[in-house]
Coordinates of C-alpha atoms and ligand atoms in Angstrom, one line a residue:
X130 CA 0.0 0.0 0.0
X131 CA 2.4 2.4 1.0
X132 CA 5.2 1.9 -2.0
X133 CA 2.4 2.5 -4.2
X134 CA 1.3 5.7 -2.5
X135 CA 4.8 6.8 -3.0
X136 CA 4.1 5.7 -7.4
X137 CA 1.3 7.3 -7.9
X138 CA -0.9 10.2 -6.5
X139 CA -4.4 9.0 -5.0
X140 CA -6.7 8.6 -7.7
X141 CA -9.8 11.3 -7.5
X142 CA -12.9 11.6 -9.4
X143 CA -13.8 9.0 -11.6
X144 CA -10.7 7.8 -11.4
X145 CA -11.0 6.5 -8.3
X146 CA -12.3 3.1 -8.3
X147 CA -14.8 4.1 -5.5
X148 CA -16.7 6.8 -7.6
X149 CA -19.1 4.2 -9.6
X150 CA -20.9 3.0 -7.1
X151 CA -24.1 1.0 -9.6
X152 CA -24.5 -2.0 -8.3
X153 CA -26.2 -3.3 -11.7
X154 CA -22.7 -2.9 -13.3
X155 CA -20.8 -6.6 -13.5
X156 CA -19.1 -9.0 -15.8
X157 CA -22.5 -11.1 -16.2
X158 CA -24.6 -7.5 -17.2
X159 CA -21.9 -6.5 -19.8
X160 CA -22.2 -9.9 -21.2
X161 CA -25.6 -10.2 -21.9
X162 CA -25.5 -6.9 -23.7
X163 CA -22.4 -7.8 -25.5
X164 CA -23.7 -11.1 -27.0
X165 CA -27.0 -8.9 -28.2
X166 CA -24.3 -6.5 -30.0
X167 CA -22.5 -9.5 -31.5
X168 CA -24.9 -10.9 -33.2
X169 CA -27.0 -7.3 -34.2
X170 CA -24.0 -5.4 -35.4
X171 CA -22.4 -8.6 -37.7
X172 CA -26.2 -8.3 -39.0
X173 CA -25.7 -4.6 -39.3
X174 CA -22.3 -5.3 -41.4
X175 CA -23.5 -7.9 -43.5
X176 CA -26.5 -5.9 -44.7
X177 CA -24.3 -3.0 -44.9
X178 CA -21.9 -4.5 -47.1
X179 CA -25.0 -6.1 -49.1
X180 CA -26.6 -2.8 -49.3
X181 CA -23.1 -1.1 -50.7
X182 CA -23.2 -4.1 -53.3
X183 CA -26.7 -2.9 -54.3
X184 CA -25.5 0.3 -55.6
X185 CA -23.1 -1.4 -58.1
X186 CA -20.3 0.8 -56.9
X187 CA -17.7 -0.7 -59.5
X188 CA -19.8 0.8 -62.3
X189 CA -18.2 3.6 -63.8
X190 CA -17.4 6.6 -61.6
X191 CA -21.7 7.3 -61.3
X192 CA -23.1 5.5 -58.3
X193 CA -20.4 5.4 -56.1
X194 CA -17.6 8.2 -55.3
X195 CA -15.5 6.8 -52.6
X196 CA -12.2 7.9 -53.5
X197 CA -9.6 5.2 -54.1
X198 CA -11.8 2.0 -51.8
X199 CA -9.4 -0.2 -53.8
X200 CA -8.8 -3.6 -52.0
X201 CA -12.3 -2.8 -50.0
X202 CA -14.4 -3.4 -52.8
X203 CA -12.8 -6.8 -53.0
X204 CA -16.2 -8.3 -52.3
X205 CA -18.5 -6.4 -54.6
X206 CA -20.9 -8.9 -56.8
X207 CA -23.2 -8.1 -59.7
X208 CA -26.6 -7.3 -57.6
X209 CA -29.0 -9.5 -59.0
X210 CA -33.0 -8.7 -59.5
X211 CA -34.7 -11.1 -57.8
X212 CA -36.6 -11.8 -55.3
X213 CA -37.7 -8.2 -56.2
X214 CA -37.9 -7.2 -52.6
X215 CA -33.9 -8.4 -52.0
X216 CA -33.1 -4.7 -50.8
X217 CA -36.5 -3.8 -49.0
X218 CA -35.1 -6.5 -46.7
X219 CA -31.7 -5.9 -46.4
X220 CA -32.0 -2.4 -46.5
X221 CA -35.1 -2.4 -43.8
X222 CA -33.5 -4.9 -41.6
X223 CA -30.2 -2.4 -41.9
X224 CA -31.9 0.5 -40.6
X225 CA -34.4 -0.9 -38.3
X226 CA -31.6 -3.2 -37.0
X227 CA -29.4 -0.1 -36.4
X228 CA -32.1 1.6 -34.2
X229 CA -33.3 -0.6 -32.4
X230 CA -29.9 -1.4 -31.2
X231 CA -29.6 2.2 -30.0
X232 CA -30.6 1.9 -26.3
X233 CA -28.2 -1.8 -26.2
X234 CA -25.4 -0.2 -27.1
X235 CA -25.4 2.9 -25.2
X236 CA -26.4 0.5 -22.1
X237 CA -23.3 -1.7 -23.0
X238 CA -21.1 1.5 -23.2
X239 CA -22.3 2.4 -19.9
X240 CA -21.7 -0.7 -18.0
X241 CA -17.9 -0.4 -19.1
X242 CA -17.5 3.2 -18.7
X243 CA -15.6 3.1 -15.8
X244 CA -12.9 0.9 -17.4
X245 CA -11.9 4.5 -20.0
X246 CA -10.6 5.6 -16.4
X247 CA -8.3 2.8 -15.7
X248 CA -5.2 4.7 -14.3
X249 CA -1.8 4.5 -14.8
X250 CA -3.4 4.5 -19.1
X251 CA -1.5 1.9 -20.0
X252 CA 0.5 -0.8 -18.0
X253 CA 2.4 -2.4 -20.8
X254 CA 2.4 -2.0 -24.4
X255 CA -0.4 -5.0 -25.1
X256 CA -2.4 -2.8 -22.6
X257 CA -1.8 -0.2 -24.9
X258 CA -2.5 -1.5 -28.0
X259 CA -5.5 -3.3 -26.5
X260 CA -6.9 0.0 -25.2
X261 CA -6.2 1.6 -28.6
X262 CA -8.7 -1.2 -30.0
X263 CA -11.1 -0.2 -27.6
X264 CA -10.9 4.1 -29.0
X265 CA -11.5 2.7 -32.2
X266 CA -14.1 0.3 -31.2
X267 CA -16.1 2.9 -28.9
X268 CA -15.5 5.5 -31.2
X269 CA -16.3 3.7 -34.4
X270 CA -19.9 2.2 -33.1
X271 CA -20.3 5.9 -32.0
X272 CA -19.3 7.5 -35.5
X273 CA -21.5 4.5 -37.6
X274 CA -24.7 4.9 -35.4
X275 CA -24.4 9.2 -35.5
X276 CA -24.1 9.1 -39.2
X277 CA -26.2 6.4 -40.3
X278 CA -29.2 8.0 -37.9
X279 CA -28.4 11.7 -38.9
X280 CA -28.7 10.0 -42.9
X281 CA -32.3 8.5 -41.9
X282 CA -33.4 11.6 -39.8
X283 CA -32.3 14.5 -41.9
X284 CA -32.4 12.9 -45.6
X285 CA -28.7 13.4 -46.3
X286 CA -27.2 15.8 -44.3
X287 CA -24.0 15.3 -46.0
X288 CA -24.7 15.3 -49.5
X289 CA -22.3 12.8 -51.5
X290 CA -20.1 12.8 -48.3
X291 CA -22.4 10.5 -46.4
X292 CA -21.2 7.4 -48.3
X293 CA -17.4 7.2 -48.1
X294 CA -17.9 8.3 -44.5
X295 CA -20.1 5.7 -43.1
X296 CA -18.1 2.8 -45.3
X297 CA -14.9 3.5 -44.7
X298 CA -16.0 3.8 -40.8
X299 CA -17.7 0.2 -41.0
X300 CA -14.1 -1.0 -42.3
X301 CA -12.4 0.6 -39.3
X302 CA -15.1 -0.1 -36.8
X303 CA -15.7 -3.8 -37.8
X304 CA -11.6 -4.5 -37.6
X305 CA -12.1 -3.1 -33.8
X306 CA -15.4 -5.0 -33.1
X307 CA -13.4 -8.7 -34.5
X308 CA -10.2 -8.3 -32.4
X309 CA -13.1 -7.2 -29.7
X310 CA -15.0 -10.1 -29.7
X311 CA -11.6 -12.7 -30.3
X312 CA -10.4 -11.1 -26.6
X313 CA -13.9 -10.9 -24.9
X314 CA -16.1 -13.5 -26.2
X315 CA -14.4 -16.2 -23.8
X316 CA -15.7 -14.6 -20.6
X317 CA -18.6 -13.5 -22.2
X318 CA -19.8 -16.6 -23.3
X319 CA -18.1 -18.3 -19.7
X320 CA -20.4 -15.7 -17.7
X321 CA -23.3 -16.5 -19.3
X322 CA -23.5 -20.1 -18.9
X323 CA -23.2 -19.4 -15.2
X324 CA -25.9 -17.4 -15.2
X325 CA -28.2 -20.0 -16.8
X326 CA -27.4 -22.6 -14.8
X327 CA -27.9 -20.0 -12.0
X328 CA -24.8 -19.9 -10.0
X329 CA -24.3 -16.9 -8.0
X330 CA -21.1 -17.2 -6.9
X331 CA -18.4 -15.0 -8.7
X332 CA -16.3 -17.3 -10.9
X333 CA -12.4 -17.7 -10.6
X334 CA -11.4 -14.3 -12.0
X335 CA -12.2 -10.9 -9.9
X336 CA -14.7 -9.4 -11.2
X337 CA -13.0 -6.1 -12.9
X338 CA -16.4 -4.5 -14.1
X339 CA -18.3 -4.3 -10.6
X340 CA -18.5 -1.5 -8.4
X341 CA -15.8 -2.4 -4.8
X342 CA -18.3 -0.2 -2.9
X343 CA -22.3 -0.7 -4.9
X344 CA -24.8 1.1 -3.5
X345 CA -27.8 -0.1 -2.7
X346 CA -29.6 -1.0 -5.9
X347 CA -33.0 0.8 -6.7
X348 CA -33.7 -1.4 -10.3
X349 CA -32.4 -5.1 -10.4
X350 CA -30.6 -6.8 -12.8
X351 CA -33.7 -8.3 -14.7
X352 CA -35.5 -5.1 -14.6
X353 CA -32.5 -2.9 -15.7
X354 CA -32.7 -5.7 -19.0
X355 CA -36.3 -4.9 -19.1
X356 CA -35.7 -1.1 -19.6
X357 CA -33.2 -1.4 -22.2
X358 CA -35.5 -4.4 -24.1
X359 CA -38.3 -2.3 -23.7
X360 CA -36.5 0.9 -25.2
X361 CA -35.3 -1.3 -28.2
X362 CA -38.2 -2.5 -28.7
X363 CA -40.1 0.9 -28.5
X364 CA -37.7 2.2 -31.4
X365 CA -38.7 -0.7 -33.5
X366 CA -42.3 -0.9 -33.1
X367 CA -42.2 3.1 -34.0
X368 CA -39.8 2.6 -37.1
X369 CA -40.7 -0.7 -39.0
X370 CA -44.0 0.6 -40.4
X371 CA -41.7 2.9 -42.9
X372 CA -41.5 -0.5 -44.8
X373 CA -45.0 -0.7 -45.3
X374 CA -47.9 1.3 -47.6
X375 CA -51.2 2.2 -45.6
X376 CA -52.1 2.4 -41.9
X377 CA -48.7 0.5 -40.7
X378 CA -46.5 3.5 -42.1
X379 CA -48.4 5.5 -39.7
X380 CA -47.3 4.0 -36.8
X381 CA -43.6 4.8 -38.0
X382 CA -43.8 7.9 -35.9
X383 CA -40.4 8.5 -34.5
X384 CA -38.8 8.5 -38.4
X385 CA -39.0 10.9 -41.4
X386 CA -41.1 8.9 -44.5
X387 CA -42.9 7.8 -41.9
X388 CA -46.0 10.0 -41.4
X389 CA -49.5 10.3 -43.7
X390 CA -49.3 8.8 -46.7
X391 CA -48.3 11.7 -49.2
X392 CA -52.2 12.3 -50.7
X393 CA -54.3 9.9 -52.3
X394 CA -55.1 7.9 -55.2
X395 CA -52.8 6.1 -57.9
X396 CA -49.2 8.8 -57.1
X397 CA -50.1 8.2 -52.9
X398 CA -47.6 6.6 -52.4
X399 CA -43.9 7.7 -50.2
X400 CA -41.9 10.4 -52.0
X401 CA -38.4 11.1 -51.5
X402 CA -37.9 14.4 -52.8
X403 CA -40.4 16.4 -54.7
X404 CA -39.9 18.2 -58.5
X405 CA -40.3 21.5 -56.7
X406 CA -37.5 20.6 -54.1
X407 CA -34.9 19.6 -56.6
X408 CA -36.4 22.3 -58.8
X409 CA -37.6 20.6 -61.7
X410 CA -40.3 22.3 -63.4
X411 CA -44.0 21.3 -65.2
X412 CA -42.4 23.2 -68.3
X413 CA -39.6 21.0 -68.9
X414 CA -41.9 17.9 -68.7
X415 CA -44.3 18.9 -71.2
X416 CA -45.3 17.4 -74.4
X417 CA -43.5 19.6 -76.6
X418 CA -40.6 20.0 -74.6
X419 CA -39.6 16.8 -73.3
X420 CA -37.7 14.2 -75.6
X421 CA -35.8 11.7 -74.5
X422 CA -32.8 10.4 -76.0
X423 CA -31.5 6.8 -76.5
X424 CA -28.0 6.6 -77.3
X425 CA -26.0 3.1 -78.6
X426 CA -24.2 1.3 -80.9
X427 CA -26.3 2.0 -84.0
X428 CA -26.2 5.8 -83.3
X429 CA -28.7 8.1 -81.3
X430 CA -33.1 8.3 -81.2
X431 CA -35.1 11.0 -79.3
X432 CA -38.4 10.0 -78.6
X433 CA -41.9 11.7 -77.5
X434 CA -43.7 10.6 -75.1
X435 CA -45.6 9.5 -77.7
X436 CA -43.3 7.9 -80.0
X437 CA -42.8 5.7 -76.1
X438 CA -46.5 4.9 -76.1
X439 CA -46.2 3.7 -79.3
X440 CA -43.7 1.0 -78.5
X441 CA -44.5 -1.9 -76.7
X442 CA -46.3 -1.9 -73.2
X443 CA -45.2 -3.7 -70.4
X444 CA -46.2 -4.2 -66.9
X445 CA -44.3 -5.1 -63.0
X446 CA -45.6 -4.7 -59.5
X447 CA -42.3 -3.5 -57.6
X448 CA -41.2 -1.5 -54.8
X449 CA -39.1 1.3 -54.0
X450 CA -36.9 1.0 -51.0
X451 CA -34.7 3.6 -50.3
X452 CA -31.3 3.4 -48.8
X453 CA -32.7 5.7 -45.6
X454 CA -34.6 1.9 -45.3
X455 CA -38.3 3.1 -46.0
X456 CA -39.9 1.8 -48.9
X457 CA -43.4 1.2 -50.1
X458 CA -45.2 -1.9 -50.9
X459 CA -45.2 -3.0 -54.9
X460 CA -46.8 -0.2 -57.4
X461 CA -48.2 -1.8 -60.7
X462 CA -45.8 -0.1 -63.2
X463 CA -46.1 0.3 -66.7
X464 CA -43.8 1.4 -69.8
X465 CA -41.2 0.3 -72.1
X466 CA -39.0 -2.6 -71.2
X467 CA -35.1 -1.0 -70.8
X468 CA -34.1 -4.4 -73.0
X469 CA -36.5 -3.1 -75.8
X470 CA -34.7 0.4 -76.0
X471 CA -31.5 -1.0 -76.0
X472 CA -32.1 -3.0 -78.9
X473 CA -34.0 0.2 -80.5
X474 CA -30.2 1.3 -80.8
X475 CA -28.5 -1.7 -81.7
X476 CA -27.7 -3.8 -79.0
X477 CA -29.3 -6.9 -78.6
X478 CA -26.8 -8.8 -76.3
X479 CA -26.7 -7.7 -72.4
X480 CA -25.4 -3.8 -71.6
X481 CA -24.7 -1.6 -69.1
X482 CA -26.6 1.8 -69.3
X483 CA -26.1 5.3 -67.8
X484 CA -29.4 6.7 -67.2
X485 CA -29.5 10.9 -66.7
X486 CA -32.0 12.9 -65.4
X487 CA -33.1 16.5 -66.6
X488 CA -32.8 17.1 -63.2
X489 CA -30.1 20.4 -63.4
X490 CA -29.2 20.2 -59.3
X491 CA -28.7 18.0 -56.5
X492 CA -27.5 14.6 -56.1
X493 CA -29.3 11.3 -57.6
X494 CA -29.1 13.1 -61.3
X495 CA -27.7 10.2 -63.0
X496 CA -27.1 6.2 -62.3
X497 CA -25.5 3.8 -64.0
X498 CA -27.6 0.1 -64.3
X499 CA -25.6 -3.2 -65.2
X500 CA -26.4 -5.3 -67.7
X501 CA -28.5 -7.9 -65.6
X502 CA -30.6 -5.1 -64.5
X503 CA -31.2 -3.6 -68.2
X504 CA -31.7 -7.4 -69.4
X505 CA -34.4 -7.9 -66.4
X506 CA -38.1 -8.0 -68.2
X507 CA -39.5 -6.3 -65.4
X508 CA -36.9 -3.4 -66.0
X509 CA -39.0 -0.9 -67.4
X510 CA -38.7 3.0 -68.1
X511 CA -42.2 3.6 -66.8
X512 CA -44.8 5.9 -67.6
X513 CA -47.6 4.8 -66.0
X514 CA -48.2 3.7 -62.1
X515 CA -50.9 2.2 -60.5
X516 CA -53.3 2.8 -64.1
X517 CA -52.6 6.4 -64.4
X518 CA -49.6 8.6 -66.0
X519 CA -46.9 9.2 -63.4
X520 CA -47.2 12.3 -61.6
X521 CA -44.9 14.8 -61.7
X522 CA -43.0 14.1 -58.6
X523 CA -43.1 10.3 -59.3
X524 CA -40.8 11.3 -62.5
X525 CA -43.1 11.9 -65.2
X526 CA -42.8 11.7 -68.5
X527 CA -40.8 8.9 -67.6
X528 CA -38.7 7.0 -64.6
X529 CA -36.6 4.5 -64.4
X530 CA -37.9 0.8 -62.0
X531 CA -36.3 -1.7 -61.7
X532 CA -36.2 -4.7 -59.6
X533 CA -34.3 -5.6 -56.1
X534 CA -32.1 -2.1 -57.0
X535 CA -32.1 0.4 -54.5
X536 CA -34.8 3.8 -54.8
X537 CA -31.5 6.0 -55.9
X538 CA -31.2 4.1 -59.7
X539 CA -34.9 4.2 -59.9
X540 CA -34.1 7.8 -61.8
X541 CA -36.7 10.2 -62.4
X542 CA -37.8 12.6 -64.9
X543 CA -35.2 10.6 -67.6
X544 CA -34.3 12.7 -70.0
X545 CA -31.3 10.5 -71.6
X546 CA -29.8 6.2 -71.8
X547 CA -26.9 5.6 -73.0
X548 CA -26.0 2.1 -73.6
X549 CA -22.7 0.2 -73.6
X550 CA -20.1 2.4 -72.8
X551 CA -20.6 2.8 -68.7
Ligands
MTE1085 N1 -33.9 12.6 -60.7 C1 -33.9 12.1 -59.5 N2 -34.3 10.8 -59.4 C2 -34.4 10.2 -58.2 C3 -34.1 10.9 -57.0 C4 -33.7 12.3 -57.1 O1 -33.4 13.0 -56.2 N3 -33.6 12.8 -58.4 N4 -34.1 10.3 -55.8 C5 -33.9 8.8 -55.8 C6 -34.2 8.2 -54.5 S1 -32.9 8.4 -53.4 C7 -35.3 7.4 -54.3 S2 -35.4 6.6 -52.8 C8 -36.4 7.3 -55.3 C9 -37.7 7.6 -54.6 O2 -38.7 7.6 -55.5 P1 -40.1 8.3 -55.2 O3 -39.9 9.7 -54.9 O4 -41.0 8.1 -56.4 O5 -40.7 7.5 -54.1 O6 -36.2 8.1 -56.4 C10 -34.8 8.2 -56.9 N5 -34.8 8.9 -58.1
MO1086 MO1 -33.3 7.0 -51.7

């Protein structure tokens, strides 16, 4: 006692071991909440991965412009379209997922926070590197939940920023969370069992999490699990009606696309931004003005609306599911196939497309589509939905569906495709 009076100065403040005094803090409480995270956030990174896939990010320089992701796009596949309602679910899970986890997490950072305080900082230089994990891991789940929430609450606060930011912190955070859960899983997964088969005793290592001097509790242990379920639980019950047309999207009350459906009739369904709001105007839209122009192999078309009517029709009944993980049940769409266009200009075999909006500012203006997507029959450029012409902040004259692809390559107001060279 007394040399190491003479090392170091008496701790104070929360660096004294004696100023958390919750008794509810413990080994067996940060384990239940840690086994929760492990399996929510690896659900979180696989449908985040899946849902970076969905954009097609290796196509051209269009949907994607994270600067130099190199070896990380290692895993990137062709997205396929089918079922129809792949990213609805990925995408839903990944944001409902993410909220709901909320109240876990910041219960799991407060059961530990006492260990940030540990003094002397670092006793050796595995201690070190071990609590340099933990930075990254604290402030990576941090930096992930603040900007993926702040990208569902405030429809893209950072505009074009958003994406490189949040994927390049999954990378960094995920590394922390693995070398995490390879140090802390044993003891997790050791305290647990001891709780089921109800031992109380404190197992054969001291108990570094709990409080030397508790107070005297005022919640237990079951009911402090019951505050944080119920919180989680709370945030999903007032979220996961986004993914849903009609009275469910109602009860989405805590989260933006989430209110009264946006009027009635065949266009009532969930908009994402208006023509006013990204300043696209009737005028431009109009029968004389619009033409649209389909660029290939064979050379270059521009087309009425008309001259569209006059090709062949073609229906699908397909979603839209946007990346801030709303989306609306299917719509019964209608236009020309994106396969039949494509051959209008000479290519018959499978090709990628660029797609471009008349859309003058703002992000989402154009969006490249792989060949799989274009060769889909249910790909359409529509002009029709739900048995009437589009409405104006749908993306008449004419939008882009297609199916399983996230809402930001369904492009609206289309005012230009050009095949092959993406
Ligand atoms: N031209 C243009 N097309 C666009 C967008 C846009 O901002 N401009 N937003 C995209 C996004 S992010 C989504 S989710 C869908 C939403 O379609 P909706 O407004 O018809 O629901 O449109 C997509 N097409
Ligand atoms: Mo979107």
């Amino acid at each position: 006692m007394a040399r190491s009076l003479l090392r170091t100065p008496p701790a104070r403040g929360p660096f004294a071991p004696d100023f958390w005094r919750s008794p509810l803090r413990g080994i067996r409480f940060t384990a239940v909440l840690g086994v929760v995270l492990l399996v929510g956030i690896t659900i979180l990174f696989v449908t985040g991965l899946l849902s970076y896939a969905a954009y097609n990010p290796d196509l051209a320089r269009v949907n994607d412009m994270t600067p130099g992701k190199g070896l990380l796009g290692f895993y990137l596949f062709s997205w396929p379209t089918d079922p129809p309602w792949l990213y609805r679910l990925t995408q839903g899970v990944h944001v409902t997922l993410g909220l709901a986890l909320v109240p876990v997490l910041l219960a799991k950072l407060w059961s530990v926070v006492p260990r940030l305080f540990t003094l002397p900082p670092a006793r050796s230089l595995t201690h070190a590197l071990e609590r340099i994990s933990l930075l990254l891991l604290v402030g990576g789940a941090l930096f992930e939940f603040v900007t993926g929430i702040l990208n569902v609450q405030l429809d893209y606060v950072f505009p074009g920023s958003f994406y490189p930011l949040h994927f390049y912190g999954a990378w960094v955070f995920f590394g922390a969370f693995l070398a995490h859960v390879v140090l802390k899983a044993p003891v997790a997964f050791r305290n647990l069992r001891a709780m089921r088969e109800g031992s109380g005793e404190p197992g054969d290592e001291p108990d570094e999490l709990a409080a030397p001097r508790p107070d005297r509790p005022t919640v237990s242990r079951r009911g402090a699990f019951g505050l944080v379920g119920g919180a989680s639980l709370l945030l999903f019950a007032t979220s996961a009606g986004r993914s849903f047309d009609g009275p469910l999207r109602e009860t989405a009350v805590l989260t933006p696309h989430g209110g009264p459906e946006p009027g009635g009739g065949p266009g009532g369904f969930q908009i994402n931004k208006t023509a006013a709001y990204v300043g696209v105007r009737a005028g431009e839209t109009s029968e004389e003005a619009w033409r649209l122009t389909v660029a290939g192999r064979s050379g270059t078309a521009r087309l009425s609306r008309a001259d569209l009517l006059g090709l062949p029709l073609h229906s699908a009944d397909l979603p839209i599911a946007c990346v801030e993980g709303w989306s609306t049940s299917d719509q019964w769409w209608r236009g020309v196939r994106l396969r039949d266009l494509a051959a209008l200009v000479g290519h018959d075999e499978p090709v990628d497309v660029l797609v471009e909006s008349l859309q003058r500012r703002g992000p989402f203006r154009r969006a490249a589509l792989r060949a799989n997507q274009v060769e889909d029959p249910r790909s359409l450029l529509a002009l029709f939905v739900n048995g009437e012409e589009l409405t104006l902040d749908h993306g008449y004259p004419a939008r882009i569906i297609v199916p399983a692809a996230p809402g930001v390559l369904n492009t609206k107001w289309v005012e230009r495709l050009t095949f092959g060279e993406v």
